[in-house]
XYZ file of C-alpha atoms in Angstrom:
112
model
C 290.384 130.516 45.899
C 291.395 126.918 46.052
C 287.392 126.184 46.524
C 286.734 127.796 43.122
C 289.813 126.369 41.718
C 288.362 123.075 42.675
C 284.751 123.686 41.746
C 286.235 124.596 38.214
C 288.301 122.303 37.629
C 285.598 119.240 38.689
C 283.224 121.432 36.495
C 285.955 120.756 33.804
C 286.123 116.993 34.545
C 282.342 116.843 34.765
C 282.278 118.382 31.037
C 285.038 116.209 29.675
C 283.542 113.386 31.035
C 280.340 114.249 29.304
C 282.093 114.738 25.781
C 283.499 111.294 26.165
C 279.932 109.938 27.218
C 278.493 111.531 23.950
C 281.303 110.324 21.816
C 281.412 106.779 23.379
C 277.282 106.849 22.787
C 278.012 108.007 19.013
C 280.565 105.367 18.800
C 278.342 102.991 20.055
C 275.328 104.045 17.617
C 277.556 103.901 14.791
C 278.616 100.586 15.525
C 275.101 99.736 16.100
C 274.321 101.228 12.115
C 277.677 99.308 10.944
C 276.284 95.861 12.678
C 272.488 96.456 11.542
C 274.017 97.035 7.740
C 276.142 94.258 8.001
C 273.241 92.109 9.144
C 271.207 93.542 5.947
C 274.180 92.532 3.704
C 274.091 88.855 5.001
C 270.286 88.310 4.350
C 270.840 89.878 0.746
C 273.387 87.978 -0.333
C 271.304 84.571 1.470
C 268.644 85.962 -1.232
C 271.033 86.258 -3.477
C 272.600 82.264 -3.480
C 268.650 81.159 -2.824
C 267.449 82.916 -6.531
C 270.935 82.177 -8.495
C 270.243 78.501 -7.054
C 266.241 78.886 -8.284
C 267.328 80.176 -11.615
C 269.626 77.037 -12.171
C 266.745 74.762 -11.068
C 264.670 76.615 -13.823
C 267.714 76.569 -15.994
C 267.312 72.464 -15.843
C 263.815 72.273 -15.923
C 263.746 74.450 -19.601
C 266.226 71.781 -20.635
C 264.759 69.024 -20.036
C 261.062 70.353 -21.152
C 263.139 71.138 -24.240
C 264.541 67.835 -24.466
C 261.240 65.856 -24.365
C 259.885 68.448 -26.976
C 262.418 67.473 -29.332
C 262.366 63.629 -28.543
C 258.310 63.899 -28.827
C 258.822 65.999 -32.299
C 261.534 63.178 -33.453
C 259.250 60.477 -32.402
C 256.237 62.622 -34.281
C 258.134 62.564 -37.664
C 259.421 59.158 -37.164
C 255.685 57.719 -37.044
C 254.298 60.308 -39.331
C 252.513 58.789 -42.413
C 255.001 58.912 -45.385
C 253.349 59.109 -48.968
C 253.825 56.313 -50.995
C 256.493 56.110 -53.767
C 255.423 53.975 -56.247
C 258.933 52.858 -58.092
C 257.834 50.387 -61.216
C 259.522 47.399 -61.281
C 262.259 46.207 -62.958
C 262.061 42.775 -63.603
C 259.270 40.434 -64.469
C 260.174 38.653 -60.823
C 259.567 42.402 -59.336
C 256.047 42.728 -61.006
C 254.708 39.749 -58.950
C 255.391 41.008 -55.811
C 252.748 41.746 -53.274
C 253.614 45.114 -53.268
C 253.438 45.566 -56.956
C 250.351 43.771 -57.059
C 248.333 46.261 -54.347
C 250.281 49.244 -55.521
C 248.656 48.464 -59.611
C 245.411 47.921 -57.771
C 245.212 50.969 -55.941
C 246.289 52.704 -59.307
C 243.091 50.895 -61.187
C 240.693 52.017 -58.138
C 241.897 55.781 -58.367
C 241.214 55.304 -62.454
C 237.603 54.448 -61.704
């Protein structure tokens, strides 16, 4: 009996041994998933920082586009032909001015 007793109870070794292996390889395939998800979190938040830091860069570059729109559309109005405003004069000294002279000029042409 002691050979049976022996045979079972190696039998029982042999099978607890194996339920460890399959729980240590379950352990070690879940640790495996855990590592390989962690290493998928990493690269998306690398994306992450790379297109928040390509965002601000486009961020700048709209400024500045919008900056030199504005300074072009200043500069645009600035050297835009004004109509003239022709303010009689006042004085006799006024009437002889060059201005006054070309501006009654003009008038006669337009007459004609």
């Amino acid at each position: 009996m002691t050979g049976q007793t022996s045979d079972t109870l190696d039998e029982m070794t042999l099978v607890k041994a194996m339920t460890n292996l399959r729980q240590f390889a379950e352990i070690g395939n879940l640790n495996a998933v855990l590592i390989e998800e962690e290493e998928a979190e990493l690269k998306a938040n690398e994306v992450r920082q790379q297109m928040a830091k390509k965002s601000e860069v486009i961020a700048d570059m709209q400024n500045k586009m919008n900056q030199v729109i504005a300074l072009m559309m200043k500069k645009e109005a600035s050297t835009a032909v004004q109509p003239a405003v022709i303010v009689p004069p006042t004085s006799e000294e006024d009437r002889s001015s060059p201005n006054h002279v070309k501006n009654e000029q003009s008038r006669q042409l337009k007459r004609i």
